[in-house]
Structures are given as C-alpha cells and as structure tokens.
C-alpha cells in the first residue's frame, strides 16, 4: 500500500530511505495495479500485458514460454540480469512458473529474510566489480515479500496489541478465523489497529534493508547515477471498506499501489504527482526507453519518461479471474464488476462457491480440486449474476458509497470502455454482446464494439500443486 510510506503522507511510520528516493525523483498518487494479487500482477509488470493476455491468472498458472519479459529484453541488450524472489514454492514468482526467464542469476527461497540476506551478500561480494564498472550494465530485481500476510511484528518492543489476539503472529489461518470475521470474543478494533501497525512495521523493515543497499552502493561510487524503481504488485485491505480484507479484491486499498522513479540523469525531481493516472503496466516500457531499447507495440503500458504524453482521460483496468472481479478507473471514478468470473465446479452452486472463497470469508474449506478448478468469465452471458458498483475516488476514497444509479453518464462511459477492454483481451467475444441489457448502449456504440479485435495470442499453461504448497498459500493469506 501507499499508506505506510512517509512520502505518501504517513506521519508515524519510519521509511526515510524510500522517502529520500522519492524526493530525489518522482512518485505518483494515482497508481492502479493490473491485478490485485501476486502472480498475475508480477506477470503484468514483467510483460506489460494484462492477465487475460499473459494468462498467468491462477495459483497453478505458468507464464507462457513464448512471451517476452522485461528481463529477457534487458539481457538481450547486454545487461547482466539478477533476481531475488521470495516464493514459498518454486512456481509462485519463481522459475517453476517461468518468472526466471531472462535472468542470468535468479535466487529464490521460501524465507523473505534469506532473500534479503542474499541480496545484501550479492552486493557485498561483488564490491570490486561494481566499483570497477562505475554503473551501467546490471539489472537487478528484488522482490520484497515482507509487507504481506502473514504479518510479522519487526518491532515487538514498540508495537503492542491491546486487543484480544495479543501479540500472536498474524498467520493467514488466524486472520481468517479470528480477525476477519470480527465475531464477539475473537477480535476487536484494537486488533485491527495492531494488524495495520504490524503491516507498517514490515514496510519500515524493508526501508532499512534498502538503506543498507544504498550505503553499499554509495561506497562503490555508483549510487549517484543509479536508476531505481520502487513499486508494488498489490496492497492490503483492513476493513476500510466494510467487510473487505486482505488482497485479491478490486477495491482501492488493494489496487492502489506506490510507484516511485529515481532516474538522476533523466528525470528532474518533483513533488507528488496527482494529476495523471498510472498503471504498473507502465514500468516495463519506462525501463526499456531508459535503456534505449525499442518498445514493442504489443505492450499495454506507456513509458513515463515523457509525462506530457500521458492522456489525462486515460483508463486503467485491474483484472482478477481467480477471485472474480474486473475494475476500470479514470483519474476520478472507478467501476467495479463483481462477480465477473466464477469457478467451474459441479458439486456446489457456482455463485455460492464464489462468495465463499472471497478474501475474509472463513466458512468454507477449499479443497485442492477447488483451488485448481478453472474459472470462466461470466460478465456477459444469459442470466449473468455480475453486479456493478461505481465510486467517486475523490469524495469516497475507501469506496463505501456506490453511486452507480446516481451518475448514469459516468457509469455509461466506464462501462463502455470496460466492454472494449474485454473484447480486446478475449474476456468476452462479439457473440457475448447479445446479452448487453437492451437500451444500455446505442446502436452506434454497439457497431463500434463489434470492430474491436482481440490482441491475445497465448494459450494458458499450468503446473501441478503439491499439498504443502496449498497449506503455504493458506498461511500467506491467499485462501
């Protein structure tokens, strides 16, 4: 989330190193993630394509072998590419799911502290090489998992819980069974405050790790010209929108993420930029232009090196096939379609099953077969259960007041753009247009939609999940 960072307005948490990087560069207020959970979002960051295009949309999905990644393009340009990733099993953002493509070295481990330690060791053990090259030629990806369920208190002597849960480590199962339901006698508002503070402490811990790296790089005389991007795949929800917890949901606390760019030779530092809308799809084309690599026309994002080229009327989309939502927003308004996808299971009503697996729900034990069951988009079909919610993000930043029936013109604009996106990415086909509610769009708009062509050429690929993997996913808050 943006909220733990001082540069985004937090007055009590301590993130001086990230804040300094932001002050030395530019950072954005309105940043929308292409997906609200880890795998599809990182795949979108690595490819600048939407989840429905790169198809890495499930827990057991693979990044297609023939899709080009940022690391591959940097490697082809001559960069030495290094990655450090926390992944409970090899596949989540690891080699098993295709995320190591293009990396000369890709260190992955199931302990975030070990990943951070490996990063520090890499910098320490290559001090002579870094000092000799004087910058240039190296591309490093560091995946910080720490601000994520399970939440670990990095400052237990300072942060104390005055609620009912005490100082227990906030594992996924504890969150699901105690904190999220808010049942009498299990947890209360003080426990929520504690969870938020612990989450913030993890951001402060990450900041310390970044500070250590900065110190080393300054010592090697290369920090001055170092290009840095700080971004996130998703945020977390702590009931700011009533009943919405964790991540894997389409609401602001999960889909609004930080994006900080420090390009000392290219970008002049400016304060927080709050007048344009950004997607984390923009990261890859920005890096490519910075490295003077031609930007493929298949990328969905835009380079941020020339902000005047960003359309003030831009729309950004967030997709989640697994949890079943679509969201589209412009600079002010956001339209949510939910449920937009349902699991294909035959032993239970699909809509009830969808409700039961949403973040913060604890009354359904998800089995392995259900976890791996494929989902299908149902946004346009006969008797579709999809409902739409419209929010004014300026007047209602936590999206607690649905204005869909009040702002019909705004709803119509966003709805039409969402349909265009769904046709372009293959979420719906032109045959699905027959199920659009009569009178909701004009004949001219219908004809315009029929001209939209699909731009997705990848077939989904899957890997097998082991039982211990499923238990790990539960512990991390994914189930």
PDB file of N, CA, C and O in Angstrom, residues 147-178:
ATOM      1  N   UNK A 147       5.933  -6.816   3.446  1.00  0.00           N
ATOM      2  CA  UNK A 147       4.631  -6.207   3.743  1.00  0.00           C
ATOM      3  C   UNK A 147       3.501  -7.044   3.144  1.00  0.00           C
ATOM      4  O   UNK A 147       2.902  -6.707   2.118  1.00  0.00           O
ATOM      5  N   UNK A 148       3.206  -8.179   3.759  1.00  0.00           N
ATOM      6  CA  UNK A 148       2.305  -9.166   3.185  1.00  0.00           C
ATOM      7  C   UNK A 148       1.908 -10.132   4.292  1.00  0.00           C
ATOM      8  O   UNK A 148       2.689 -10.411   5.193  1.00  0.00           O
ATOM      9  N   UNK A 149       0.673 -10.657   4.224  1.00  0.00           N
ATOM     10  CA  UNK A 149       0.287 -11.711   5.154  1.00  0.00           C
ATOM     11  C   UNK A 149       1.165 -12.942   4.911  1.00  0.00           C
ATOM     12  O   UNK A 149       1.468 -13.262   3.765  1.00  0.00           O
ATOM     13  N   UNK A 150       1.598 -13.654   5.973  1.00  0.00           N
ATOM     14  CA  UNK A 150       1.353 -13.355   7.394  1.00  0.00           C
ATOM     15  C   UNK A 150       2.147 -12.130   7.845  1.00  0.00           C
ATOM     16  O   UNK A 150       3.278 -11.922   7.415  1.00  0.00           O
ATOM     17  N   UNK A 151       1.552 -11.333   8.733  1.00  0.00           N
ATOM     18  CA  UNK A 151       2.162 -10.096   9.185  1.00  0.00           C
ATOM     19  C   UNK A 151       3.046 -10.362  10.398  1.00  0.00           C
ATOM     20  O   UNK A 151       2.608 -10.914  11.398  1.00  0.00           O
ATOM     21  N   UNK A 152       4.300  -9.942  10.274  1.00  0.00           N
ATOM     22  CA  UNK A 152       5.270 -10.150  11.348  1.00  0.00           C
ATOM     23  C   UNK A 152       5.643  -8.817  11.984  1.00  0.00           C
ATOM     24  O   UNK A 152       5.972  -7.857  11.289  1.00  0.00           O
ATOM     25  N   UNK A 153       5.606  -8.773  13.300  1.00  0.00           N
ATOM     26  CA  UNK A 153       5.950  -7.570  14.047  1.00  0.00           C
ATOM     27  C   UNK A 153       7.468  -7.460  14.163  1.00  0.00           C
ATOM     28  O   UNK A 153       8.106  -8.215  14.883  1.00  0.00           O
ATOM     29  N   UNK A 154       8.059  -6.518  13.439  1.00  0.00           N
ATOM     30  CA  UNK A 154       9.511  -6.353  13.460  1.00  0.00           C
ATOM     31  C   UNK A 154       9.984  -5.486  14.622  1.00  0.00           C
ATOM     32  O   UNK A 154      11.186  -5.380  14.853  1.00  0.00           O
ATOM     33  N   UNK A 155       9.042  -4.877  15.335  1.00  0.00           N
ATOM     34  CA  UNK A 155       9.412  -4.018  16.465  1.00  0.00           C
ATOM     35  C   UNK A 155       8.512  -4.341  17.660  1.00  0.00           C
ATOM     36  O   UNK A 155       7.740  -3.496  18.123  1.00  0.00           O
ATOM     37  N   UNK A 156       8.616  -5.588  18.185  1.00  0.00           N
ATOM     38  CA  UNK A 156       7.699  -6.021  19.259  1.00  0.00           C
ATOM     39  C   UNK A 156       7.845  -5.222  20.547  1.00  0.00           C
ATOM     40  O   UNK A 156       6.903  -5.150  21.334  1.00  0.00           O
ATOM     41  N   UNK A 157       9.021  -4.611  20.744  1.00  0.00           N
ATOM     42  CA  UNK A 157       9.205  -3.824  21.965  1.00  0.00           C
ATOM     43  C   UNK A 157       8.473  -2.491  21.873  1.00  0.00           C
ATOM     44  O   UNK A 157       8.252  -1.821  22.894  1.00  0.00           O
ATOM     45  N   UNK A 158       8.075  -2.087  20.666  1.00  0.00           N
ATOM     46  CA  UNK A 158       7.382  -0.808  20.460  1.00  0.00           C
ATOM     47  C   UNK A 158       5.896  -1.017  20.161  1.00  0.00           C
ATOM     48  O   UNK A 158       5.037  -0.337  20.731  1.00  0.00           O
ATOM     49  N   UNK A 159       5.609  -1.960  19.274  1.00  0.00           N
ATOM     50  CA  UNK A 159       4.224  -2.176  18.829  1.00  0.00           C
ATOM     51  C   UNK A 159       3.587  -3.268  19.675  1.00  0.00           C
ATOM     52  O   UNK A 159       3.990  -4.435  19.615  1.00  0.00           O
ATOM     53  N   UNK A 160       2.611  -2.898  20.468  1.00  0.00           N
ATOM     54  CA  UNK A 160       1.906  -3.826  21.356  1.00  0.00           C
ATOM     55  C   UNK A 160       0.436  -3.892  20.967  1.00  0.00           C
ATOM     56  O   UNK A 160      -0.148  -2.899  20.543  1.00  0.00           O
ATOM     57  N   UNK A 161      -0.148  -5.058  21.149  1.00  0.00           N
ATOM     58  CA  UNK A 161      -1.567  -5.232  20.842  1.00  0.00           C
ATOM     59  C   UNK A 161      -2.405  -5.104  22.107  1.00  0.00           C
ATOM     60  O   UNK A 161      -2.192  -5.827  23.075  1.00  0.00           O
ATOM     61  N   UNK A 162      -3.374  -4.187  22.089  1.00  0.00           N
ATOM     62  CA  UNK A 162      -4.289  -4.013  23.211  1.00  0.00           C
ATOM     63  C   UNK A 162      -5.628  -4.714  22.962  1.00  0.00           C
ATOM     64  O   UNK A 162      -6.584  -4.535  23.714  1.00  0.00           O
ATOM     65  N   UNK A 163      -5.675  -5.515  21.883  1.00  0.00           N
ATOM     66  CA  UNK A 163      -6.890  -6.237  21.555  1.00  0.00           C
ATOM     67  C   UNK A 163      -6.910  -7.634  22.140  1.00  0.00           C
ATOM     68  O   UNK A 163      -6.156  -7.958  23.062  1.00  0.00           O
ATOM     69  N   UNK A 164      -7.759  -8.494  21.578  1.00  0.00           N
ATOM     70  CA  UNK A 164      -7.974  -9.833  22.119  1.00  0.00           C
ATOM     71  C   UNK A 164      -6.982 -10.860  21.596  1.00  0.00           C
ATOM     72  O   UNK A 164      -6.808 -11.915  22.208  1.00  0.00           O
ATOM     73  N   UNK A 165      -6.334 -10.580  20.478  1.00  0.00           N
ATOM     74  CA  UNK A 165      -5.431 -11.556  19.873  1.00  0.00           C
ATOM     75  C   UNK A 165      -4.049 -11.550  20.510  1.00  0.00           C
ATOM     76  O   UNK A 165      -3.254 -12.458  20.275  1.00  0.00           O
ATOM     77  N   UNK A 166      -3.746 -10.545  21.307  1.00  0.00           N
ATOM     78  CA  UNK A 166      -2.427 -10.457  21.909  1.00  0.00           C
ATOM     79  C   UNK A 166      -1.368 -10.212  20.855  1.00  0.00           C
ATOM     80  O   UNK A 166      -1.632  -9.633  19.808  1.00  0.00           O
ATOM     81  N   UNK A 167      -0.166 -10.669  21.125  1.00  0.00           N
ATOM     82  CA  UNK A 167       0.953 -10.417  20.221  1.00  0.00           C
ATOM     83  C   UNK A 167       1.263 -11.615  19.337  1.00  0.00           C
ATOM     84  O   UNK A 167       2.392 -11.795  18.885  1.00  0.00           O
ATOM     85  N   UNK A 168       0.265 -12.455  19.083  1.00  0.00           N
ATOM     86  CA  UNK A 168       0.469 -13.624  18.239  1.00  0.00           C
ATOM     87  C   UNK A 168       0.832 -13.206  16.827  1.00  0.00           C
ATOM     88  O   UNK A 168       0.373 -12.174  16.326  1.00  0.00           O
ATOM     89  N   UNK A 169       1.659 -14.015  16.166  1.00  0.00           N
ATOM     90  CA  UNK A 169       1.987 -13.749  14.771  1.00  0.00           C
ATOM     91  C   UNK A 169       0.727 -13.903  13.930  1.00  0.00           C
ATOM     92  O   UNK A 169      -0.015 -14.881  14.067  1.00  0.00           O
ATOM     93  N   UNK A 170       0.486 -12.946  13.072  1.00  0.00           N
ATOM     94  CA  UNK A 170      -0.779 -12.905  12.339  1.00  0.00           C
ATOM     95  C   UNK A 170      -0.682 -13.753  11.075  1.00  0.00           C
ATOM     96  O   UNK A 170      -0.556 -13.268   9.955  1.00  0.00           O
ATOM     97  N   UNK A 171      -0.757 -15.083  11.278  1.00  0.00           N
ATOM     98  CA  UNK A 171      -0.764 -16.025  10.172  1.00  0.00           C
ATOM     99  C   UNK A 171      -2.092 -15.960   9.426  1.00  0.00           C
ATOM    100  O   UNK A 171      -3.096 -15.496   9.948  1.00  0.00           O
ATOM    101  N   UNK A 172      -2.085 -16.484   8.190  1.00  0.00           N
ATOM    102  CA  UNK A 172      -3.286 -16.468   7.382  1.00  0.00           C
ATOM    103  C   UNK A 172      -4.471 -17.129   8.046  1.00  0.00           C
ATOM    104  O   UNK A 172      -5.592 -16.614   8.032  1.00  0.00           O
ATOM    105  N   UNK A 173      -4.239 -18.289   8.673  1.00  0.00           N
ATOM    106  CA  UNK A 173      -5.344 -19.002   9.310  1.00  0.00           C
ATOM    107  C   UNK A 173      -5.910 -18.215  10.482  1.00  0.00           C
ATOM    108  O   UNK A 173      -7.131 -18.165  10.676  1.00  0.00           O
ATOM    109  N   UNK A 174      -5.044 -17.564  11.266  1.00  0.00           N
ATOM    110  CA  UNK A 174      -5.512 -16.757  12.387  1.00  0.00           C
ATOM    111  C   UNK A 174      -6.308 -15.549  11.880  1.00  0.00           C
ATOM    112  O   UNK A 174      -7.355 -15.202  12.435  1.00  0.00           O
ATOM    113  N   UNK A 175      -5.819 -14.946  10.829  1.00  0.00           N
ATOM    114  CA  UNK A 175      -6.539 -13.811  10.257  1.00  0.00           C
ATOM    115  C   UNK A 175      -7.932 -14.233   9.802  1.00  0.00           C
ATOM    116  O   UNK A 175      -8.924 -13.561  10.083  1.00  0.00           O
ATOM    117  N   UNK A 176      -7.999 -15.346   9.107  1.00  0.00           N
ATOM    118  CA  UNK A 176      -9.291 -15.805   8.558  1.00  0.00           C
ATOM    119  C   UNK A 176     -10.272 -16.181   9.667  1.00  0.00           C
ATOM    120  O   UNK A 176     -11.465 -15.899   9.584  1.00  0.00           O
ATOM    121  N   UNK A 177      -9.764 -16.846  10.700  1.00  0.00           N
ATOM    122  CA  UNK A 177     -10.653 -17.401  11.721  1.00  0.00           C
ATOM    123  C   UNK A 177     -10.972 -16.410  12.832  1.00  0.00           C
ATOM    124  O   UNK A 177     -12.020 -16.534  13.483  1.00  0.00           O
ATOM    125  N   UNK A 178     -10.100 -15.435  13.070  1.00  0.00           N
ATOM    126  CA  UNK A 178     -10.281 -14.552  14.222  1.00  0.00           C
ATOM    127  C   UNK A 178     -10.499 -13.089  13.828  1.00  0.00           C
ATOM    128  O   UNK A 178     -11.505 -12.485  14.186  1.00  0.00           O
TER     129      UNK A 178
END
